[in-house]
Each structure stands twice: as C-alpha cells, then as structure tokens.
Short mmCIF file of C-alpha atoms and ligand atoms in Angstrom, two decimals:
data_model
loop_
_atom_site.label_atom_id
_atom_site.label_comp_id
_atom_site.label_asym_id
_atom_site.label_seq_id
_atom_site.Cartn_x
_atom_site.Cartn_y
_atom_site.Cartn_z
CA MET A 881 0.51 12.98 -5.09
CA ALA A 882 -2.45 13.52 -2.73
CA GLU A 883 -3.72 10.48 -0.76
CA GLU A 884 -6.96 9.25 -2.38
CA LYS A 885 -9.37 6.87 -0.81
CA SER A 886 -12.58 5.42 -2.34
CA PHE A 887 -15.59 3.85 -0.91
CA LYS A 888 -18.88 2.75 -2.16
CA TYR A 889 -20.68 4.96 0.45
CA VAL A 890 -19.54 8.16 2.17
CA ILE A 891 -21.20 9.93 5.15
CA VAL A 892 -20.06 13.37 5.74
CA GLY A 893 -20.55 14.14 9.30
CA ALA A 894 -20.55 11.74 12.45
CA GLY A 895 -23.53 13.16 14.31
CA VAL A 896 -26.83 11.89 15.28
CA SER A 897 -28.02 10.89 11.80
CA ALA A 898 -24.81 9.48 10.75
CA GLY A 899 -24.75 7.38 13.74
CA TYR A 900 -28.46 5.93 13.02
CA ALA A 901 -27.66 5.78 9.09
CA ALA A 902 -24.58 3.27 10.22
CA ARG A 903 -26.91 1.19 12.24
CA GLU A 904 -29.38 0.81 9.11
CA PHE A 905 -26.29 -0.11 6.66
CA ALA A 906 -25.38 -2.54 9.10
CA ILE A 907 -28.48 -4.47 9.28
CA PRO A 908 -28.17 -7.44 8.40
CA ASP A 909 -24.31 -6.64 7.43
CA LEU A 910 -22.20 -4.74 5.57
CA LYS A 911 -19.19 -5.26 3.34
CA HIS A 912 -15.86 -4.29 5.26
CA GLY A 913 -14.66 -1.20 3.77
CA GLU A 914 -17.71 -0.27 1.95
CA LEU A 915 -18.86 2.91 4.40
CA ALA A 916 -16.72 5.92 5.58
CA ILE A 917 -17.82 8.07 7.84
CA ILE A 918 -15.81 11.62 7.84
CA SER A 919 -16.14 14.10 10.70
CA ASN A 920 -14.44 17.16 11.87
CA GLU A 921 -15.38 15.85 15.68
CA PRO A 922 -12.86 13.91 17.26
CA VAL A 923 -15.76 11.21 18.70
CA PRO A 924 -18.05 8.74 17.09
CA PRO A 925 -21.56 9.64 16.86
CA TYR A 926 -23.42 10.46 19.90
CA GLU A 927 -27.03 11.67 21.12
CA ARG A 928 -26.28 15.39 20.90
CA PRO A 929 -29.14 16.35 22.85
CA GLU A 930 -27.54 14.69 25.83
CA LEU A 931 -24.96 17.48 25.88
CA THR A 932 -27.38 19.73 27.82
CA LYS A 933 -29.11 16.83 29.71
CA GLY A 934 -26.93 14.02 31.00
CA TYR A 935 -23.35 15.00 29.35
CA ILE A 936 -22.95 18.18 31.23
CA GLU A 937 -22.02 17.35 34.75
CA PHE A 938 -19.82 20.15 36.06
CA LYS A 939 -18.64 18.43 39.27
CA THR A 940 -17.53 15.05 37.95
CA ASN A 941 -15.61 14.20 34.64
CA THR A 942 -17.74 13.98 31.75
CA ASN A 943 -18.48 10.41 30.18
CA LEU A 944 -19.39 10.19 26.71
CA ALA A 945 -19.37 6.38 26.27
CA LYS A 946 -23.11 6.42 27.89
CA ASP A 947 -24.27 8.85 25.31
CA TYR A 948 -23.22 6.97 22.03
CA VAL A 949 -25.85 6.40 19.47
CA CYS A 950 -28.42 4.52 19.40
CA GLY A 951 -28.97 4.00 23.10
CA GLU A 952 -31.43 6.76 23.42
CA THR A 953 -33.78 4.69 21.51
CA GLY A 954 -33.17 1.41 23.44
CA GLU A 955 -30.61 0.00 20.60
CA GLN A 956 -26.95 -1.01 21.10
CA ARG A 957 -24.61 1.96 22.00
CA GLN A 958 -22.37 2.07 19.08
CA CYS A 959 -18.78 2.59 20.79
CA PRO A 960 -15.67 2.88 18.57
CA GLN A 961 -15.20 -1.16 18.72
CA TRP A 962 -18.70 -1.42 17.26
CA TYR A 963 -17.64 0.65 13.89
CA LYS A 964 -14.41 -1.56 13.69
CA ASP A 965 -16.44 -4.89 13.93
CA LYS A 966 -18.84 -3.81 11.48
CA GLY A 967 -15.88 -2.85 9.08
CA ILE A 968 -16.95 0.93 8.91
CA GLU A 969 -14.21 3.34 8.47
CA MET A 970 -14.39 6.22 11.01
CA ILE A 971 -12.34 8.91 9.75
CA LEU A 972 -12.69 11.63 12.54
CA SER A 973 -11.10 14.94 13.18
CA THR A 974 -11.23 15.47 9.60
CA GLU A 975 -13.02 18.57 8.14
CA ILE A 976 -14.35 18.25 4.33
CA VAL A 977 -13.47 21.77 2.96
CA LYS A 978 -14.39 20.89 -0.80
CA ALA A 979 -17.05 18.86 -2.79
CA ASP A 980 -17.14 18.37 -6.28
CA LEU A 981 -20.60 16.48 -6.66
CA ALA A 982 -19.88 15.99 -10.60
CA ALA A 983 -16.74 14.26 -10.15
CA LYS A 984 -17.87 12.58 -6.87
CA SER A 985 -15.11 13.59 -4.83
CA LEU A 986 -14.53 15.37 -1.55
CA VAL A 987 -11.15 17.01 -0.37
CA SER A 988 -10.28 17.32 3.57
CA SER A 989 -8.57 20.26 5.23
CA HIS A 990 -5.44 18.05 5.03
CA GLY A 991 -5.59 17.71 1.34
CA LYS A 992 -7.02 14.05 1.34
CA ILE A 993 -9.33 13.13 -1.15
CA PHE A 994 -11.98 10.68 -0.72
CA LYS A 995 -13.91 9.13 -3.82
CA TYR A 996 -17.62 7.90 -3.48
CA GLN A 997 -20.34 6.12 -5.33
CA ASN A 998 -23.16 7.35 -2.90
CA LEU A 999 -22.80 10.41 -0.75
CA ILE A 1000 -24.97 11.24 2.35
CA VAL A 1001 -24.85 14.79 3.74
CA ALA A 1002 -25.38 14.50 7.47
CA THR A 1003 -23.31 17.93 8.27
CA GLY A 1004 -26.06 19.05 10.56
CA SER A 1005 -26.43 22.66 11.81
CA THR A 1006 -23.84 25.20 13.51
CA CYS A 1007 -24.55 27.75 16.18
CA SER A 1008 -25.54 31.23 14.81
CA ARG A 1009 -22.88 33.73 16.37
CA PHE A 1010 -23.34 37.33 17.57
CA SER A 1011 -20.17 38.17 15.90
CA GLU A 1012 -22.03 37.31 12.51
CA PHE A 1013 -24.34 40.62 13.23
CA GLY A 1014 -21.46 42.82 14.53
CA VAL A 1015 -22.69 42.93 18.04
CA GLN A 1016 -19.81 44.72 20.02
CA ASP A 1017 -17.19 42.72 21.78
CA ALA A 1018 -19.02 39.36 20.70
CA ASN A 1019 -15.53 37.58 20.69
CA ALA A 1020 -14.74 38.32 24.33
CA LYS A 1021 -13.51 35.29 26.28
CA ASN A 1022 -16.03 33.25 28.31
CA ILE A 1023 -18.70 33.68 25.81
CA PHE A 1024 -19.90 30.03 24.75
CA TYR A 1025 -21.88 28.43 21.87
CA LEU A 1026 -22.78 24.87 22.54
CA ARG A 1027 -22.93 22.52 19.68
CA ASP A 1028 -20.26 19.56 20.15
CA THR A 1029 -18.39 17.92 23.22
CA LYS A 1030 -15.32 20.20 22.62
CA ASP A 1031 -17.85 23.12 23.28
CA LEU A 1032 -19.05 21.36 26.59
CA ASP A 1033 -15.98 20.67 28.06
CA GLN A 1034 -14.25 24.05 27.48
CA LEU A 1035 -17.58 25.20 29.54
CA ALA A 1036 -16.91 22.87 32.11
CA LEU A 1037 -13.27 23.52 32.41
CA THR A 1038 -13.93 27.39 32.44
CA MET A 1039 -16.67 26.63 35.31
CA GLU A 1040 -14.28 24.53 37.48
CA THR A 1041 -11.50 27.20 37.53
CA LYS A 1042 -14.08 30.65 37.95
CA LYS A 1043 -14.30 31.77 41.21
CA LYS A 1044 -17.63 33.67 40.51
CA ARG A 1045 -20.44 31.85 39.44
CA THR A 1046 -22.79 34.33 37.69
CA VAL A 1047 -24.07 32.95 34.18
CA VAL A 1048 -26.05 34.82 31.68
CA VAL A 1049 -27.91 32.36 28.98
CA ILE A 1050 -29.01 34.39 25.94
CA GLY A 1051 -31.89 32.51 24.13
CA GLY A 1052 -35.06 30.49 25.15
CA GLY A 1053 -34.87 27.63 22.96
CA TYR A 1054 -33.87 24.16 23.43
CA ILE A 1055 -30.11 24.76 24.64
CA GLY A 1056 -31.19 27.82 26.84
CA PHE A 1057 -33.98 25.97 28.44
CA GLU A 1058 -31.94 22.58 29.15
CA ILE A 1059 -28.54 24.60 30.13
CA SER A 1060 -30.25 26.79 32.52
CA ALA A 1061 -31.55 23.85 34.51
CA SER A 1062 -28.30 22.05 34.30
CA LEU A 1063 -26.28 25.37 35.72
CA ARG A 1064 -28.92 25.94 38.22
CA VAL A 1065 -28.78 22.32 39.75
CA ASN A 1066 -25.25 22.82 40.05
CA ASN A 1067 -25.79 25.84 41.98
CA TYR A 1068 -24.80 28.33 39.33
CA ASP A 1069 -26.43 31.98 39.65
CA VAL A 1070 -28.51 31.98 36.34
CA THR A 1071 -30.34 34.64 34.60
CA MET A 1072 -32.03 33.85 31.24
CA ILE A 1073 -32.73 36.73 28.60
CA PHE A 1074 -34.54 36.27 25.21
CA PRO A 1075 -36.41 38.41 22.60
CA GLU A 1076 -39.42 36.53 22.74
CA PRO A 1077 -42.65 37.25 25.11
CA TRP A 1078 -42.18 33.61 26.25
CA ILE A 1079 -39.77 30.64 26.72
CA MET A 1080 -39.71 28.06 23.81
CA HIS A 1081 -41.84 30.50 21.67
CA GLN A 1082 -41.67 28.29 18.54
CA ILE A 1083 -43.07 25.32 20.23
CA PHE A 1084 -44.95 26.22 23.72
CA THR A 1085 -48.23 28.32 24.12
CA ALA A 1086 -48.33 31.45 26.45
CA GLU A 1087 -50.07 29.06 28.88
CA ILE A 1088 -47.51 26.13 28.53
CA ALA A 1089 -44.57 28.67 28.81
CA SER A 1090 -46.09 30.25 32.08
CA PHE A 1091 -45.75 26.93 33.97
CA TYR A 1092 -42.01 26.63 33.13
CA GLN A 1093 -41.24 30.25 33.74
CA GLY A 1094 -42.87 29.92 37.19
CA TYR A 1095 -41.04 26.67 37.83
CA TYR A 1096 -37.70 28.06 36.91
CA GLU A 1097 -38.27 31.31 38.82
CA ASP A 1098 -39.27 29.11 41.89
CA LYS A 1099 -35.91 26.98 41.48
CA GLY A 1100 -33.83 30.61 41.48
CA ILE A 1101 -33.33 31.32 37.85
CA LYS A 1102 -33.99 34.93 36.75
CA ILE A 1103 -35.79 35.15 33.38
CA ILE A 1104 -35.74 38.44 31.55
CA LYS A 1105 -38.47 38.26 28.33
CA SER A 1106 -38.86 40.23 25.29
CA THR A 1107 -35.16 41.85 25.64
CA ARG A 1108 -32.24 41.64 23.46
CA ALA A 1109 -28.52 41.51 23.99
CA THR A 1110 -26.87 44.31 22.17
CA GLY A 1111 -23.38 43.88 23.44
CA PHE A 1112 -20.78 42.98 26.00
CA ASN A 1113 -18.31 44.70 28.29
CA THR A 1114 -15.09 43.15 29.06
CA ASN A 1115 -12.30 43.48 31.64
CA SER A 1116 -8.24 43.89 30.84
CA ASN A 1117 -8.18 40.31 29.97
CA GLY A 1118 -10.80 40.43 27.52
CA GLU A 1119 -13.10 38.33 29.53
CA VAL A 1120 -16.85 39.37 29.43
CA THR A 1121 -17.91 40.80 32.69
CA GLU A 1122 -21.57 42.36 31.67
CA VAL A 1123 -24.04 41.86 28.95
CA LYS A 1124 -25.60 45.26 27.60
CA LEU A 1125 -29.50 45.02 27.08
CA ASP A 1126 -31.44 47.01 24.67
CA ASP A 1127 -33.55 48.42 27.43
CA GLY A 1128 -30.28 50.17 28.58
CA ARG A 1129 -29.76 47.60 31.57
CA THR A 1130 -26.45 45.66 32.04
CA LEU A 1131 -26.44 42.22 33.52
CA GLU A 1132 -23.09 41.05 35.63
CA ALA A 1133 -21.95 37.84 33.97
CA ASP A 1134 -18.63 35.80 34.35
CA ILE A 1135 -20.08 33.24 31.87
CA VAL A 1136 -22.32 33.78 28.91
CA ILE A 1137 -23.93 30.87 26.93
CA VAL A 1138 -25.69 31.93 23.63
CA ASP A 1139 -28.14 29.97 21.64
CA ILE A 1140 -29.66 32.34 19.19
CA GLY A 1141 -30.28 29.49 16.41
CA GLY A 1142 -28.74 27.29 14.07
CA THR A 1143 -27.43 27.75 10.52
CA PRO A 1144 -27.34 24.35 8.39
CA MET A 1145 -24.23 23.45 7.34
CA THR A 1146 -24.68 23.46 3.44
CA SER A 1147 -21.78 25.72 2.18
CA ILE A 1148 -19.47 23.23 0.77
CA PHE A 1149 -22.26 22.10 -1.67
CA ARG A 1150 -23.70 25.52 -2.28
CA GLY A 1151 -24.34 25.97 -5.93
CA GLN A 1152 -23.97 22.34 -6.73
CA VAL A 1153 -27.31 21.10 -5.37
CA GLU A 1154 -30.67 22.55 -5.31
CA GLU A 1155 -31.45 24.13 -2.00
CA ASP A 1156 -34.71 25.30 -0.16
CA LYS A 1157 -35.75 27.10 3.08
CA GLY A 1158 -31.92 27.00 4.09
CA GLY A 1159 -31.44 23.50 3.64
CA ILE A 1160 -30.59 20.87 0.75
CA LYS A 1161 -33.81 20.07 -1.09
CA THR A 1162 -34.48 16.63 -1.22
CA ASP A 1163 -37.27 14.19 -2.28
CA GLY A 1164 -39.35 11.82 0.12
CA PHE A 1165 -36.37 9.46 -0.30
CA PHE A 1166 -33.78 11.77 0.86
CA LYS A 1167 -32.37 12.02 -2.47
CA THR A 1168 -31.06 15.57 -3.48
CA SER A 1169 -31.08 16.98 -7.19
CA ILE A 1170 -27.75 15.20 -7.68
CA SER A 1171 -28.13 11.46 -8.47
CA ASP A 1172 -26.35 9.30 -5.59
CA VAL A 1173 -26.13 12.28 -3.36
CA TYR A 1174 -28.58 12.04 -0.03
CA ALA A 1175 -28.97 14.55 2.57
CA ILE A 1176 -30.41 13.73 6.06
CA GLY A 1177 -31.01 15.20 9.60
CA ASP A 1178 -30.90 18.99 10.08
CA VAL A 1179 -29.72 19.85 6.53
CA ALA A 1180 -32.51 18.25 4.83
CA THR A 1181 -35.62 19.95 3.46
CA PHE A 1182 -38.00 17.50 2.78
CA PRO A 1183 -41.48 16.94 1.74
CA MET A 1184 -43.74 16.84 4.85
CA LYS A 1185 -46.26 14.44 3.42
CA ARG A 1186 -48.85 14.84 6.13
CA TYR A 1187 -48.94 18.63 6.27
CA GLY A 1188 -48.42 19.01 2.40
CA ASP A 1189 -45.18 21.21 2.64
CA MET A 1190 -41.54 21.45 2.63
CA ARG A 1191 -39.85 21.60 5.94
CA ARG A 1192 -36.31 21.58 7.41
CA VAL A 1193 -36.45 20.02 10.91
CA GLU A 1194 -33.80 20.69 13.49
CA HIS A 1195 -34.92 17.72 15.95
CA VAL A 1196 -33.20 14.60 16.99
CA ASP A 1197 -36.19 12.50 16.10
CA HIS A 1198 -36.21 13.56 12.62
CA ALA A 1199 -32.31 12.83 12.55
CA ARG A 1200 -32.71 9.18 13.49
CA LYS A 1201 -35.64 8.51 11.11
CA SER A 1202 -34.55 10.28 7.90
CA ALA A 1203 -31.26 8.56 8.21
CA GLU A 1204 -32.86 5.20 8.49
CA HIS A 1205 -35.22 6.00 5.52
CA ALA A 1206 -32.39 7.24 3.35
CA VAL A 1207 -30.47 3.91 3.86
CA LYS A 1208 -33.50 1.74 3.41
CA ALA A 1209 -34.16 3.80 0.02
CA ILE A 1210 -30.38 3.43 -1.17
CA LYS A 1211 -30.73 -0.52 -0.47
CA ALA A 1212 -33.98 -0.83 -2.06
CA ALA A 1213 -32.79 0.81 -5.08
CA GLU A 1214 -29.77 -1.19 -5.34
CA GLU A 1215 -32.33 -4.20 -5.33
CA GLY A 1216 -34.48 -2.36 -8.09
CA LYS A 1217 -37.23 -2.00 -5.31
CA LEU A 1218 -39.33 1.02 -4.16
CA ILE A 1219 -40.03 1.64 -0.56
CA GLN A 1220 -42.86 4.22 0.59
CA GLU A 1221 -42.05 7.93 0.64
CA TYR A 1222 -41.10 9.49 4.16
CA ASP A 1223 -44.16 10.13 6.07
CA TYR A 1224 -42.82 12.31 9.19
CA PHE A 1225 -44.86 12.58 12.28
CA PRO A 1226 -43.25 15.18 14.35
CA PHE A 1227 -42.14 14.43 17.98
CA LEU A 1228 -40.11 16.60 20.33
CA TYR A 1229 -39.24 16.35 23.72
CA SER A 1230 -37.06 17.93 26.50
CA ARG A 1231 -36.04 17.03 30.08
CA ALA A 1232 -34.92 19.70 32.62
CA PHE A 1233 -34.87 19.60 36.50
CA ASP A 1234 -37.23 17.00 37.47
CA LEU A 1235 -39.63 17.81 34.42
CA SER A 1236 -40.20 16.16 31.21
CA TRP A 1237 -42.53 16.87 28.13
CA GLN A 1238 -43.26 15.59 24.89
CA PHE A 1239 -45.04 17.08 21.78
CA TYR A 1240 -46.46 15.30 18.68
CA GLY A 1241 -47.65 16.53 15.41
CA ASP A 1242 -48.48 20.57 14.37
CA ASN A 1243 -48.73 23.19 16.92
CA VAL A 1244 -51.02 25.50 14.86
CA GLY A 1245 -54.45 26.84 15.13
CA GLN A 1246 -56.35 27.09 18.28
CA SER A 1247 -55.08 25.45 21.60
CA VAL A 1248 -56.76 24.37 24.78
CA LEU A 1249 -54.80 23.58 27.98
CA PHE A 1250 -55.93 20.56 30.06
CA GLY A 1251 -54.66 19.49 33.87
CA ASP A 1252 -52.78 21.23 36.29
CA ASN A 1253 -50.15 23.66 35.15
CA ASP A 1254 -49.36 25.64 38.45
CA PRO A 1255 -45.79 25.71 39.05
CA LYS A 1256 -46.35 25.48 42.92
CA SER A 1257 -48.42 22.27 42.54
CA PRO A 1258 -46.59 19.20 44.25
CA LYS A 1259 -47.00 17.10 41.16
CA PRO A 1260 -47.95 19.25 38.24
CA LYS A 1261 -49.24 17.64 35.14
CA PHE A 1262 -51.05 19.24 32.08
CA GLY A 1263 -51.27 19.26 28.62
CA THR A 1264 -52.32 21.07 25.39
CA TYR A 1265 -53.91 20.10 22.12
CA TRP A 1266 -54.02 22.13 18.92
CA VAL A 1267 -56.95 22.26 16.83
CA LYS A 1268 -57.08 23.17 13.18
CA ASP A 1269 -60.02 22.71 10.85
CA GLY A 1270 -61.90 20.99 13.39
CA LYS A 1271 -59.16 18.41 14.03
CA VAL A 1272 -56.72 17.68 16.64
CA VAL A 1273 -53.49 18.43 14.81
CA GLY A 1274 -50.98 18.66 17.74
CA ALA A 1275 -50.77 17.30 21.31
CA PHE A 1276 -48.30 18.41 24.45
CA LEU A 1277 -47.88 16.63 27.75
CA GLU A 1278 -45.70 17.61 30.60
CA GLY A 1279 -45.14 14.89 33.41
CA GLY A 1280 -46.81 12.13 31.29
CA VAL A 1281 -46.08 8.35 31.89
CA MET A 1282 -45.28 6.12 28.88
CA GLU A 1283 -49.15 5.09 28.28
CA GLU A 1284 -50.39 8.71 28.62
CA ASN A 1285 -47.54 9.97 26.18
CA LYS A 1286 -48.37 7.13 23.73
CA ALA A 1287 -52.20 8.29 23.99
CA ILE A 1288 -51.47 11.96 23.37
CA ALA A 1289 -49.24 10.90 20.22
CA ARG A 1290 -52.11 8.76 18.87
CA VAL A 1291 -54.37 11.53 18.96
CA ALA A 1292 -52.13 13.89 17.12
CA ARG A 1293 -51.43 11.22 14.59
CA THR A 1294 -55.09 10.16 14.13
CA GLN A 1295 -56.22 13.84 14.03
CA PRO A 1296 -59.96 13.04 15.10
CA SER A 1297 -62.71 15.71 14.70
CA VAL A 1298 -63.72 17.77 17.74
CA GLY A 1299 -67.22 19.37 18.51
CA SER A 1300 -65.76 22.17 21.01
CA LEU A 1301 -62.47 23.02 22.82
CA GLU A 1302 -64.23 22.42 26.03
CA VAL A 1303 -65.13 18.68 25.39
CA LEU A 1304 -61.44 18.44 24.09
CA SER A 1305 -60.00 19.84 27.51
CA ASN A 1306 -62.25 17.37 29.33
CA VAL A 1307 -60.95 14.69 27.29
CA GLY A 1308 -57.37 15.68 28.04
CA GLU A 1309 -58.21 15.79 31.79
CA LEU A 1310 -59.60 12.29 31.88
CA LEU A 1311 -56.79 11.12 30.09
CA ILE A 1312 -54.24 12.38 32.74
CA GLY A 1313 -56.70 11.24 35.51
CA SER A 1314 -57.20 15.13 36.79
CA ARG A 1315 -61.04 14.76 36.85
P1 FDA B 1543 -25.18 16.81 14.05
O1 FDA B 1543 -25.18 18.22 14.41
O2 FDA B 1543 -26.00 15.76 14.99
O3 FDA B 1543 -24.20 16.29 13.24
C1 FDA B 1543 -23.43 16.99 12.28
C2 FDA B 1543 -22.15 16.39 12.16
O4 FDA B 1543 -21.40 16.91 10.95
C3 FDA B 1543 -21.15 16.72 13.13
O5 FDA B 1543 -20.23 15.89 13.88
C4 FDA B 1543 -20.28 17.94 12.54
O6 FDA B 1543 -18.96 18.17 13.42
C5 FDA B 1543 -20.02 17.30 11.31
N1 FDA B 1543 -19.82 18.25 10.19
C6 FDA B 1543 -20.30 19.17 9.56
N2 FDA B 1543 -19.78 19.85 8.84
C7 FDA B 1543 -18.60 18.90 8.55
C8 FDA B 1543 -17.47 19.07 7.59
N3 FDA B 1543 -17.34 20.13 6.73
N4 FDA B 1543 -16.60 18.18 7.51
C9 FDA B 1543 -16.69 17.32 8.51
N5 FDA B 1543 -17.57 17.15 9.42
C10 FDA B 1543 -18.69 17.96 9.34
N6 FDA B 1543 -33.33 17.93 19.55
C11 FDA B 1543 -34.41 17.57 19.98
O7 FDA B 1543 -35.33 16.93 19.22
N7 FDA B 1543 -34.50 17.52 21.49
C12 FDA B 1543 -33.72 18.21 22.36
O8 FDA B 1543 -33.64 18.09 23.52
C13 FDA B 1543 -32.37 18.59 21.66
N8 FDA B 1543 -31.51 19.04 22.65
C14 FDA B 1543 -30.32 19.57 21.96
C15 FDA B 1543 -29.21 20.25 22.57
C16 FDA B 1543 -28.17 20.43 22.02
C17 FDA B 1543 -26.94 21.23 22.96
C18 FDA B 1543 -28.02 20.51 20.76
C19 FDA B 1543 -26.67 21.22 19.85
C20 FDA B 1543 -28.76 20.18 19.99
C21 FDA B 1543 -30.10 19.57 20.32
N9 FDA B 1543 -31.26 19.26 19.47
C22 FDA B 1543 -32.43 18.57 20.18
C23 FDA B 1543 -31.09 19.16 18.18
C24 FDA B 1543 -30.53 17.76 17.81
O9 FDA B 1543 -29.27 17.26 18.38
C25 FDA B 1543 -30.16 17.70 16.25
O10 FDA B 1543 -31.52 18.07 15.57
C26 FDA B 1543 -29.48 16.76 15.73
O11 FDA B 1543 -28.51 16.54 16.37
C27 FDA B 1543 -29.20 16.63 14.10
O12 FDA B 1543 -28.33 15.44 13.60
P2 FDA B 1543 -27.57 15.80 12.49
O13 FDA B 1543 -27.03 14.21 12.20
O14 FDA B 1543 -28.20 16.33 11.34
O15 FDA B 1543 -26.64 16.85 12.70
#
C-alpha cells in the first residue's frame, strides 16, 4: 500500500513564490500540519536571483543561509527551523511526477501519494537545453545550465579543479549578464556570445546596452554579438574544448555556461488545466480553470490589468507578489470575502560588478536616454524613459540611489503625458542631478 498524506494546502515547488506564499499563509498563524511544500530541491526556498549574484563565490564555500527568502524584501529569512516553528511540512528532495487534478492527488517519484484540498502550482521554469535542438555534442562535460544550487555547486567545484580558466557564456539574458561579471571578478577569462544585436535585448535599448558592453569590455570580458553557437568540440574524456560559431569560428573553452531561455514547468498538469502563452492560465486571483488549483510565479499566465493583456512573467518581483496575492485570495474566499484583482506593475532589477539597474513598467514605444552613459566615466549614471501614445510607460535607471529609483517608479506607474522627448530627457537629467 503506497504511503499517503493529506493536507489542506499543498504547494508544489519550493522556489521563490513558494517561500513568499508560506510567509503569507503564516500571517498571523497557520494550524500545524495544514500546509505542505513539496520540492525536488534539497533545500528550502531561497532568493534564486542571488545564485548568480551573492551565492556564487568561487574562492570560498558557498553559503545558502544568507539567501533564504524573504531576506531580499527586508523580511525575516526563513531558515528550516522557521518552517518547523510554523508547523509547515517541508517535503524536500521529492519530485512530483503525476498529478490528478480531478482526484486532488499528487504522486511522487518514490510512489508517495499527497492529497490536498487546495493546490498551488509553483514549479517555476527550467533551462532550455541545446540537446533539445539537436546541437552537436550538446551533452559534453563541463557545459553548465544554471537554475539551482546544485548547478552552481557543480560549477564551483569544476572551476576549482580546472587548471585552465577559459569560460564561454552563451546567452545575453539575466544569467549571462550576471554570471559573466561574477566570473570576471574571480579572474576567469570570459567570452560572451549571443544571437541578438545587443546584451539584455528583451529589456535594454541599444543605447542602454552600449554602456554595459563598453563597461564589460573595459573589465576584460570579450563580447561577440549577433552570433550563434552551433556545436561543441570535445577531447577524449568527453570534455568540451571549443564552441563552434555560425560564422565558422571556434572559441576555446574549458567551461561553457548556457543561458538560452527558460521553459515553464507545466508538463505534469498538461491536458488537465487550461494553458496560455506556454503557462497555466489564471484569473486575477491566480485561480486556474480547475477549482481549488492556483498557479503562481513563472508558470502563471495572468491578466496584466494595467496593459490589458495576458502575460507570463519570469521575474522575481512577480514571483513574490503573485504568491502573496494568491494566498490572500484563498484566505478571503474561505471567509466569503473578495479581494481586488492582481494589478501588477512590472519591476525588474539586476546587479553586476559595481553596477545596479532598476526598470519599471513597460519597455514599448519610443525611448529617450538621459544622463551620462559613457562607460569610461568615473561615476556613470543614466536612465531611459519609454513613451507610448504620448504617455511615459516605462523607466530605467542605472546607478540610482533609493529616492531616484522611487522617483522613476512613480513616473512609470502614474504615466504622465509628455509634450516632447527632449523635455522628458531634461526632466530625467534634473532628476539625477546631471544638469
Ligand atoms: P522557482 O524556479 O524559484 O521555483 C520552482 C521550484 O519548483 C523549484 O524548487 C523546482 O525545483 C521545483 N519543482 C519544479 N517542478 C517540480 C516537480 N515536478 N516536483 C517538485 N518540485 C518541482 N529575476 C529577476 O527579476 N532578477 C534577477 O536578477 C534574476 N536573476 C536570476 C538568476 C538566475 C540564475 C535564475 C535561475 C533566475 C533569475 N531570475 C531573476 C528569475 C527568478 O529567479 C524567477 O522568476 C523566480 O525564481 C520564479 O519563482 P518561482 O517560484 O516561480 O520558480
């Protein structure tokens, strides 16, 4: 007879959104044994973006405790004891391989059965892999994909034992952007390649990206744009030695780090719940098409009220806020109350070297740059506003202090009308004191 356990609430996945959902469930308190969090990772929820920022430190031992949620938002860090104290059952190193949403039942790879009254799907994304696209020698040793602590620990171990220090980073998104800087700080020889015409193409304009490209190159990172990796060469041990490029060149590589995008982890629910844009479709309370089943974080495709469309957002701020909103909605429903629909205002950020940027709103329409974006300046500081239909809809700032970041957020949130881009540029310069 298979082991069976029942809970009022089950969260599948123990990533960022699960951690913030647990916190919301625990306010003010939770009955012991009501909530279980089931995850295939061996550790409780941590601030995943720290993997390529604070967690990765090649010279010393890594330390996860400082990265547990909800530290990044100034709340208490939820160490394993926190979950025990709150009576939350943390079921780790346990992969859910089958879900029967009609029977309200989940099955783990060990054959254990978990029953629930309310399910929250918080399974996040996984890295897209070159092997899925039939790329030659894609499974060679020392090619890394970075999603969790295990990936980072393996990378750090390989780094320590390698005599050569040549790394090729494939991909110019978040992970490529951050890991390249972390490696360079640790004196690795780093080359970045990506198919887009500039780094962080989905968020940055060409003008924003030209600053980061110049800055990275000054730090010694080589950047090859508009170029694809087509395969790998290996030695007799099956270790990667070279990356082949679509222009016929090859790049020497002891280590390759790949960041070619993510895929939402929805497969165990496929065919049982409505999907949209690759994710699980939800309403403005993160309820899916199946009653008592919610989806939060990277897997949810939700109504983006302020822009009037459905979106899936793979960013940590949404992971946190969608979690809190879903739990508030569950609690309100239990009391026969209603809460407001989720009204997400996008916020993205990153840090690399001694740089730090924030972005708010939507990066659509025309853009205007303000401030000093010369990478050789002693203290570069600049921003960009995006204008659509005569209104400011998005704002970006590199090197801003808290008050300035708050100010650009306010602009993107309130969407003021603008007469001309020139005037807007002057307003931006006044904001950061560069005029
Ligand atoms: P998350 O991926 O955090 O958690 C999902 C959990 O579900 C994992 O524990 C997974 O193992 C588990 N799981 C999946 N399937 C399962 C199954 N079948 N059974 C059991 N468990 C299962 N964002 C940003 O805004 N700024 C940034 O700088 C960065 N930087 C960054 C760096 C790196 C290296 C990564 C990987 C990601 C970022 N991000 C980011 C993105 C951000 O981290 C991401 O959007 C959130 O972690 C999403 O939170 P979720 O809870 O949805 O998924």
